[in-house]
CSV table of N, CA and C in Angstrom, one decimal:
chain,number,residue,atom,x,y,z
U,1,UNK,N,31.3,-88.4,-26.0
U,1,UNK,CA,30.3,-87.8,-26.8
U,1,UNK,C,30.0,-88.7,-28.0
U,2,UNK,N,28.7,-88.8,-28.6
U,2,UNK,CA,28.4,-89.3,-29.5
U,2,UNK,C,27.4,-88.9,-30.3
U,3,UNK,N,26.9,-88.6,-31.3
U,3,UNK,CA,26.2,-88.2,-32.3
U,3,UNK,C,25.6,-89.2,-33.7
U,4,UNK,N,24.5,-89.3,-33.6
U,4,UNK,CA,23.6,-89.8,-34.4
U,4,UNK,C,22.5,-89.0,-35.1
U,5,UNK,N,21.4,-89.1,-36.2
U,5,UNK,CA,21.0,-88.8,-36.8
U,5,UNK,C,19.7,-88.1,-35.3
U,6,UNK,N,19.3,-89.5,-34.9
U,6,UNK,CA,18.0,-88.7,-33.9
U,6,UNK,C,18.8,-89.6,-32.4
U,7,UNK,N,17.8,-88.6,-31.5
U,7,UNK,CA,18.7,-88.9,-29.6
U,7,UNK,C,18.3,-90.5,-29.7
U,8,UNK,N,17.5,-91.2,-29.8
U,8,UNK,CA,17.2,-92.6,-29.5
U,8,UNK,C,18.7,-93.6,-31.0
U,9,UNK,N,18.5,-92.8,-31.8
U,9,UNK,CA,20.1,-93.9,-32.6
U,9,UNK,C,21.2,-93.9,-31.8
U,10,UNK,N,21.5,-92.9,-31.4
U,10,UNK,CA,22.9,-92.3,-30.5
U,10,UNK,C,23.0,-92.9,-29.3
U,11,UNK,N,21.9,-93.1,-28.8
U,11,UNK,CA,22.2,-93.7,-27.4
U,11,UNK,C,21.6,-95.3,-27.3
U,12,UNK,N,20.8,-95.9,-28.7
U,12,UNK,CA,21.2,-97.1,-28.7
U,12,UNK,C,22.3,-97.6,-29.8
U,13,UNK,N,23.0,-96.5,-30.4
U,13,UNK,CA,24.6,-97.2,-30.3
U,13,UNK,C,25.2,-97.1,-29.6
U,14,UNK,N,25.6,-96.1,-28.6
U,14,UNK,CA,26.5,-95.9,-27.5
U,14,UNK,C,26.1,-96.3,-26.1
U,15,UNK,N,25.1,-96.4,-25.3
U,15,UNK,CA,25.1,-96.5,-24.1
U,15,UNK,C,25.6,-98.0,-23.8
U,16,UNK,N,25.0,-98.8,-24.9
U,16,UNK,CA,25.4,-100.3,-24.3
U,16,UNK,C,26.9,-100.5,-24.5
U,17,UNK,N,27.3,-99.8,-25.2
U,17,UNK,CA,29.0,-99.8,-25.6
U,17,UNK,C,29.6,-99.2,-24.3
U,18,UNK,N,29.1,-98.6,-23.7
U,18,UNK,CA,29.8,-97.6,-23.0
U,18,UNK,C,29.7,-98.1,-21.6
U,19,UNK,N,28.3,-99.2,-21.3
U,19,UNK,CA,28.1,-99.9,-20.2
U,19,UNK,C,29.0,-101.2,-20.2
U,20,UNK,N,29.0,-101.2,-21.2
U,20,UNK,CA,30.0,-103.1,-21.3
U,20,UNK,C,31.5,-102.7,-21.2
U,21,UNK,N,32.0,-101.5,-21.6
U,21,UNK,CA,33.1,-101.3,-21.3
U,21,UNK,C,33.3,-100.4,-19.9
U,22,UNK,N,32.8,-100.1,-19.2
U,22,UNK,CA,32.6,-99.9,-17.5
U,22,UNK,C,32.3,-101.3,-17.2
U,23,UNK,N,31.8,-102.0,-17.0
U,23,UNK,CA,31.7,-103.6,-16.8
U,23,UNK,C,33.2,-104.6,-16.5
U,24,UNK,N,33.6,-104.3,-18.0
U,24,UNK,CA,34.7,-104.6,-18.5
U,24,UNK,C,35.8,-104.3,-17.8
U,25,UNK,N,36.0,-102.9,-16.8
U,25,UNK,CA,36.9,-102.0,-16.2
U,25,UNK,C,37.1,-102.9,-14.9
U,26,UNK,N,35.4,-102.7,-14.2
U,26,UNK,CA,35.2,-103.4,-13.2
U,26,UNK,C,35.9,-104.6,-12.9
U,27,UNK,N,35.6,-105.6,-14.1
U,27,UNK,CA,36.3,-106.5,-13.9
U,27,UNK,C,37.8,-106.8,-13.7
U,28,UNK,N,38.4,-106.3,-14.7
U,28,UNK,CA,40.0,-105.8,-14.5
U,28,UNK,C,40.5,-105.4,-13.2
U,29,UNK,N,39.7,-104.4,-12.8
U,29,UNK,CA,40.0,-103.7,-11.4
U,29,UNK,C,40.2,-104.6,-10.3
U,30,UNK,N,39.0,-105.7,-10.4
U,30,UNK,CA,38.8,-106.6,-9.8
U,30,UNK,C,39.9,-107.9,-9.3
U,31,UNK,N,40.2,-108.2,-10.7
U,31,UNK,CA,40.9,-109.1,-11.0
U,31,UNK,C,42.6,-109.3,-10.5
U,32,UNK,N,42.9,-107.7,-11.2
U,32,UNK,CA,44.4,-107.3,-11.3
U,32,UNK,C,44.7,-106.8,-10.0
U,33,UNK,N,43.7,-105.6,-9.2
U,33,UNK,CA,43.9,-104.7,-8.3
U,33,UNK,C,44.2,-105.6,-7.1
U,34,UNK,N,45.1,-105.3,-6.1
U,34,UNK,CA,45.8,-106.1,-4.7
U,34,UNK,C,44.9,-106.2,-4.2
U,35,UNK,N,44.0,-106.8,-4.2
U,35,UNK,CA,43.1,-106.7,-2.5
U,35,UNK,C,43.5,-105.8,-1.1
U,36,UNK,N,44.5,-105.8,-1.5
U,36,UNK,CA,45.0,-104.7,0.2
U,36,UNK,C,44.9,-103.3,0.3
U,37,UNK,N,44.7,-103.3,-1.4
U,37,UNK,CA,44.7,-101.5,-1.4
U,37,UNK,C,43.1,-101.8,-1.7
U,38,UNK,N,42.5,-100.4,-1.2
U,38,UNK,CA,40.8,-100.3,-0.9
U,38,UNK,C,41.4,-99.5,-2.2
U,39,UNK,N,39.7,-99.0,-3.2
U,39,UNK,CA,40.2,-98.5,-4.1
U,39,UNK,C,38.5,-98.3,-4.4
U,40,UNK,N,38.3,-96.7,-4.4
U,40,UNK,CA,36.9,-96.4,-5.0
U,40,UNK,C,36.6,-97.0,-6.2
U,41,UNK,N,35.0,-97.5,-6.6
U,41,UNK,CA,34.8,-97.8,-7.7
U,41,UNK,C,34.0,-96.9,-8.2
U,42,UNK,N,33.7,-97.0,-9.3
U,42,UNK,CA,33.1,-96.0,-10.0
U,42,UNK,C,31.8,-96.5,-10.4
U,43,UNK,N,30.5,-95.5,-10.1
U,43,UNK,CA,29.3,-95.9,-10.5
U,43,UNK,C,28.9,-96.4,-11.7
U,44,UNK,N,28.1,-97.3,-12.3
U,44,UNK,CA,28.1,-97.4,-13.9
U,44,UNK,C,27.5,-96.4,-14.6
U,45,UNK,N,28.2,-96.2,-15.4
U,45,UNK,CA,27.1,-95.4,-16.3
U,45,UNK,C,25.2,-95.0,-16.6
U,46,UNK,N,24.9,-94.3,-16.8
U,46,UNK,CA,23.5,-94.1,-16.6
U,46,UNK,C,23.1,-94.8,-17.9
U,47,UNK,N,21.9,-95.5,-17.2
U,47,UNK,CA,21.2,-96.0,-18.5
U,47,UNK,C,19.9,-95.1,-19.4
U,48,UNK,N,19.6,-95.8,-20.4
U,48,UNK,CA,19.0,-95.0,-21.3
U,48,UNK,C,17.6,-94.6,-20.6
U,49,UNK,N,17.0,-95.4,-19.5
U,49,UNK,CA,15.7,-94.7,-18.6
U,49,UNK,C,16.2,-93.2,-17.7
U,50,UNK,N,17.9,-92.9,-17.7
U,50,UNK,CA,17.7,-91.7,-17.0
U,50,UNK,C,18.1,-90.4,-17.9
U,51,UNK,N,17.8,-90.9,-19.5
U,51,UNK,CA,18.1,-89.9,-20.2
U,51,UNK,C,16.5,-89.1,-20.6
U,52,UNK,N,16.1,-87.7,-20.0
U,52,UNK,CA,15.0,-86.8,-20.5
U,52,UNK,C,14.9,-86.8,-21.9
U,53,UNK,N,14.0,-86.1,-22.9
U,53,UNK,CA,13.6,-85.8,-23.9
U,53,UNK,C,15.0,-84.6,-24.2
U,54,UNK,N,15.1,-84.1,-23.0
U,54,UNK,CA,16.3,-82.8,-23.2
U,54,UNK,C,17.6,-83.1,-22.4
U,55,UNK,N,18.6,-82.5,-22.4
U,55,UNK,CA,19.6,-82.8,-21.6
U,55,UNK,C,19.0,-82.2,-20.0
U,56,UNK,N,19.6,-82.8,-19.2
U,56,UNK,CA,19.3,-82.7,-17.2
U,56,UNK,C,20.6,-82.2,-17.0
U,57,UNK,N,21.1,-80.6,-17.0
U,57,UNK,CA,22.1,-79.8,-16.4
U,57,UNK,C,22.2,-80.3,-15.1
U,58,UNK,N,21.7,-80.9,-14.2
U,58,UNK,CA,21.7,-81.6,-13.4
U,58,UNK,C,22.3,-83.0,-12.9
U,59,UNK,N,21.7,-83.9,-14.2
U,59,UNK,CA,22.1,-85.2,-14.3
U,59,UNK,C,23.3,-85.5,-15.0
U,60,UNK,N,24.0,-86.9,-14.5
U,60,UNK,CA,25.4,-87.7,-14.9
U,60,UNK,C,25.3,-87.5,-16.3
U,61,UNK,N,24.7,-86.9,-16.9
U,61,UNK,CA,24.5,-87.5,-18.6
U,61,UNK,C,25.9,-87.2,-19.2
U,62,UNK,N,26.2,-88.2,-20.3
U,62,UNK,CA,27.3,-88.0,-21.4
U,62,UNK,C,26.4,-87.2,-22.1
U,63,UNK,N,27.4,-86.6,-23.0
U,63,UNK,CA,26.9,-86.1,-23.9
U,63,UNK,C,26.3,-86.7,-25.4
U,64,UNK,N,25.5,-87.2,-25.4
U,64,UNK,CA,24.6,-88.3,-26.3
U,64,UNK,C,23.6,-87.5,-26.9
U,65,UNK,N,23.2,-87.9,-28.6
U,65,UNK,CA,21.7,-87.8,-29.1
U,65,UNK,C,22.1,-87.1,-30.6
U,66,UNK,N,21.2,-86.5,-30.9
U,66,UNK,CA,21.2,-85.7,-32.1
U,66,UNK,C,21.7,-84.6,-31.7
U,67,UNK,N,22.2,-84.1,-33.8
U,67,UNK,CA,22.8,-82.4,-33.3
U,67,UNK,C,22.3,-81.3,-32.7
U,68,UNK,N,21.0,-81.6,-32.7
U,68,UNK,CA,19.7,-80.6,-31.7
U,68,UNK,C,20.3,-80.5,-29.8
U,69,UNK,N,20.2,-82.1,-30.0
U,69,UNK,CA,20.0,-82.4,-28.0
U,69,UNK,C,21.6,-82.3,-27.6
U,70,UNK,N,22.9,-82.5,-28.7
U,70,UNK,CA,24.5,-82.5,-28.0
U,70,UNK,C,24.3,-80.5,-28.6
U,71,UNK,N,23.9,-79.8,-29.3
U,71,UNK,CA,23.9,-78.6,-29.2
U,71,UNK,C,23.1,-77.9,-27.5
U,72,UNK,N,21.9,-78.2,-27.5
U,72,UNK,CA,21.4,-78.0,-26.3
U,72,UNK,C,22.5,-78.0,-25.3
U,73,UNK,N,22.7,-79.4,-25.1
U,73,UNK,CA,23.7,-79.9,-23.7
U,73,UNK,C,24.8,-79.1,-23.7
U,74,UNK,N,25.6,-78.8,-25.1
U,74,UNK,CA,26.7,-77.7,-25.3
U,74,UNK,C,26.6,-76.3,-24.5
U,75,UNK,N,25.2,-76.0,-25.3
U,75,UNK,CA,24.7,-74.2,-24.8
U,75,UNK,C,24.6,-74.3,-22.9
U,76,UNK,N,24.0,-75.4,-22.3
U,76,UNK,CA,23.7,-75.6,-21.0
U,76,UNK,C,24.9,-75.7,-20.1
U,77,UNK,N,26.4,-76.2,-21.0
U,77,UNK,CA,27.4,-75.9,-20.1
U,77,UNK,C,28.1,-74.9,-20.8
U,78,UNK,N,28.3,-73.9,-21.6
U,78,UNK,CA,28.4,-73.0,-21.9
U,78,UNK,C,27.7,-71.8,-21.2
U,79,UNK,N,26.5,-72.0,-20.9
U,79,UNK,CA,25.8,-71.2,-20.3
U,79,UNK,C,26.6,-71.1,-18.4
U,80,UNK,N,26.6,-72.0,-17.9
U,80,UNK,CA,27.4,-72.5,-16.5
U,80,UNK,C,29.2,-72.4,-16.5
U,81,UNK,N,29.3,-71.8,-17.8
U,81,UNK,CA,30.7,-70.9,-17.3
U,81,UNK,C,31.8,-72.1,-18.5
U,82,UNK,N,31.3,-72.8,-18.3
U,82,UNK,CA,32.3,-73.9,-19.2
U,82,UNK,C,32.6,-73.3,-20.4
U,83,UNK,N,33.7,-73.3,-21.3
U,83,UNK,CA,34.9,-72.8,-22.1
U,83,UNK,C,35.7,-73.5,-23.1
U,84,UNK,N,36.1,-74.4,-22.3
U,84,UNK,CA,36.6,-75.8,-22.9
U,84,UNK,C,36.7,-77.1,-22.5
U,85,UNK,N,36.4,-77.9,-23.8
U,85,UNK,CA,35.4,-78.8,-23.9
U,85,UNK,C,36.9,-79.9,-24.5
U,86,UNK,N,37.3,-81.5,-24.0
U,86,UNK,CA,38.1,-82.4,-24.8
U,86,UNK,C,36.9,-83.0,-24.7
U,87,UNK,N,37.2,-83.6,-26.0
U,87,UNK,CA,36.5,-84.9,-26.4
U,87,UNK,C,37.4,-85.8,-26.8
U,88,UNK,N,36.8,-87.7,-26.2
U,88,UNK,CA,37.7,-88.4,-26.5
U,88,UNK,C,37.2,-89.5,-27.5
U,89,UNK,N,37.6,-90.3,-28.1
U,89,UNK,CA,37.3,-91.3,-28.8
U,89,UNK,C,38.0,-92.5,-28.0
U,90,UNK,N,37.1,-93.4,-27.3
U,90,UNK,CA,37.7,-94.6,-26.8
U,90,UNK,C,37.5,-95.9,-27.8
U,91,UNK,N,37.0,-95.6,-28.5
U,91,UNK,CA,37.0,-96.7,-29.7
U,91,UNK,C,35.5,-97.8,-29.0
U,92,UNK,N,34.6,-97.3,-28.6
U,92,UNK,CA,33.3,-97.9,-28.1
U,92,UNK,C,32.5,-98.3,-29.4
U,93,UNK,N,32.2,-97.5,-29.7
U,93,UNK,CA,31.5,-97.7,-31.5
U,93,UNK,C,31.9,-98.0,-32.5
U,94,UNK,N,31.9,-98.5,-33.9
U,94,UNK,CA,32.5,-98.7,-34.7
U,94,UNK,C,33.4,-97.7,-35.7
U,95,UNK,N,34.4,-97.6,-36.6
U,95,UNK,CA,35.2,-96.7,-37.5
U,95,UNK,C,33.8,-95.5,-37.8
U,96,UNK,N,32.7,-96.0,-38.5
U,96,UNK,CA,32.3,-95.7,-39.4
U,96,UNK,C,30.9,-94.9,-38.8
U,97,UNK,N,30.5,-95.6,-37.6
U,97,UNK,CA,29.8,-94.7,-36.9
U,97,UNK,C,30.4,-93.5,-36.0
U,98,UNK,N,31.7,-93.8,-35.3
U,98,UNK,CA,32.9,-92.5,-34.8
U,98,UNK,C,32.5,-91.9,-36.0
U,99,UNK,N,32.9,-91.6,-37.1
U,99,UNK,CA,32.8,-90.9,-38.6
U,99,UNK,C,31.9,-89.7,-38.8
U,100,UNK,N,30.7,-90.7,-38.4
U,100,UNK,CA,29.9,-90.2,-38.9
U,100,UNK,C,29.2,-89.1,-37.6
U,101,UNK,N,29.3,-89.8,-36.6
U,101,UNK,CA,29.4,-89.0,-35.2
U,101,UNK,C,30.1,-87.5,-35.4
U,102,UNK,N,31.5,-87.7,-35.8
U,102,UNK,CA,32.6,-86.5,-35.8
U,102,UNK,C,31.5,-85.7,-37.0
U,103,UNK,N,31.4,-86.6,-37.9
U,103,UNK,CA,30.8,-85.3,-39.4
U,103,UNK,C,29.5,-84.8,-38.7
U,104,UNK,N,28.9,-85.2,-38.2
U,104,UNK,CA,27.6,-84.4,-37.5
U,104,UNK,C,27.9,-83.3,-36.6
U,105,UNK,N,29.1,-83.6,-35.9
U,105,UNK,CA,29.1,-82.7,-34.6
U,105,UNK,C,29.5,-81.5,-35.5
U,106,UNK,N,30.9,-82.1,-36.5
U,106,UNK,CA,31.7,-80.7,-37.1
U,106,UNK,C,30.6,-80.3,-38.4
U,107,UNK,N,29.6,-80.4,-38.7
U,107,UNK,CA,28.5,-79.8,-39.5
U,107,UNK,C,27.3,-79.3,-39.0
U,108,UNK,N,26.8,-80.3,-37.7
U,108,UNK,CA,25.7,-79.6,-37.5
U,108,UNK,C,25.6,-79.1,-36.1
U,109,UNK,N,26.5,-78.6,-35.6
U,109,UNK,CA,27.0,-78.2,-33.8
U,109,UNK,C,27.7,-77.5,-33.8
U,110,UNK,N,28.8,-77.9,-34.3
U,110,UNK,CA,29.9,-76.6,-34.2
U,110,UNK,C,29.6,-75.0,-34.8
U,111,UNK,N,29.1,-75.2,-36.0
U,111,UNK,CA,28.9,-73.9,-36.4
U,111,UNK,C,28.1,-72.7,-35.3
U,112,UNK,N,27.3,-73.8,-34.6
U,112,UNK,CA,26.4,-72.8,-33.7
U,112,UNK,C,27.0,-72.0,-32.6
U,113,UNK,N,28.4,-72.6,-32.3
U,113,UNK,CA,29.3,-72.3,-31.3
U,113,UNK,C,30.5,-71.2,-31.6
U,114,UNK,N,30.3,-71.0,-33.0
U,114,UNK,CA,31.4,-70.1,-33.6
U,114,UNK,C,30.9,-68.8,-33.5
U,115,UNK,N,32.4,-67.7,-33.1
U,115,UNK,CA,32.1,-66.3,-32.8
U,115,UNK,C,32.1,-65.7,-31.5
C-alpha cells in the first residue's frame, strides 16, 4: 500500500519501486535457486497502463493512489467480506515518503473505517 497526495504521485513513486524490486527477486531466484528444483515464478507487477481512474475489484491492483481511490479500494474489499487487512512496509520508497504515506492513510482513510 501506498499513499500520496493525488492517484498519479502514488503510483509514480511506487510502481517503478515495486517493479525493480520484483526484477531484482527474479534475478536472485535465478541466480541462487538449484536449477533442479522447478520453481513457479511470479508474474511482474502490474504496470501503471492497468491501473483505471477507480480501483478494478477485479484486477491484480496493489493498493495505490490518493486517500479517495485507497478508501474506495478499502470499501470494495470490505464490501467482498474482507475484515482484516496487514500492511507491509518493504522499504520501496523513501523514509519520508513511507511517512507521509502512513500520515495520509491514518488521517484521511482510516477515520472512514471506524465504528
Amino acid at each position: 500500500m501506498h499513499l500520496a497526495e493525488t492517484d498519479e504521485q502514488a503510483m509514480e513513486e511506487f510502481l517503478p519501486a515495486q517493479h525493480e524490486a520484483w526484477a531484482n527477486m527474479q534475478h536472485y531466484r535465478t541466480t541462487w535457486n538449484p536449477p533442479q528444483y522447478s520453481m513457479d515464478r511470479q508474474p511482474p507487477p502490474m504496470g501503471r497502463e492497468g491501473y483505471a481512474d477507480r480501483p478494478d475489484p477485479d484486477g491484480a491492483e496493489i493498493i495505490v493512489g490518493s486517500p479517495g481511490r485507497v478508501s474506495e479500494h478499502l470499501e470494495q474489499m470490505r464490501d467482498a467480506g474482507i475484515r482484516n487487512l496487514m500492511l507491509t512496509n518493504r522499504g520501496l520508497v523513501s523514509a519520508e515518503k513511507t511517512a507521509k504515506s502512513l500520515r495520509l492513510l491514518s488521517e484521511g482513510v482510516m477515520p472512514k473505517f471506524r465504528g
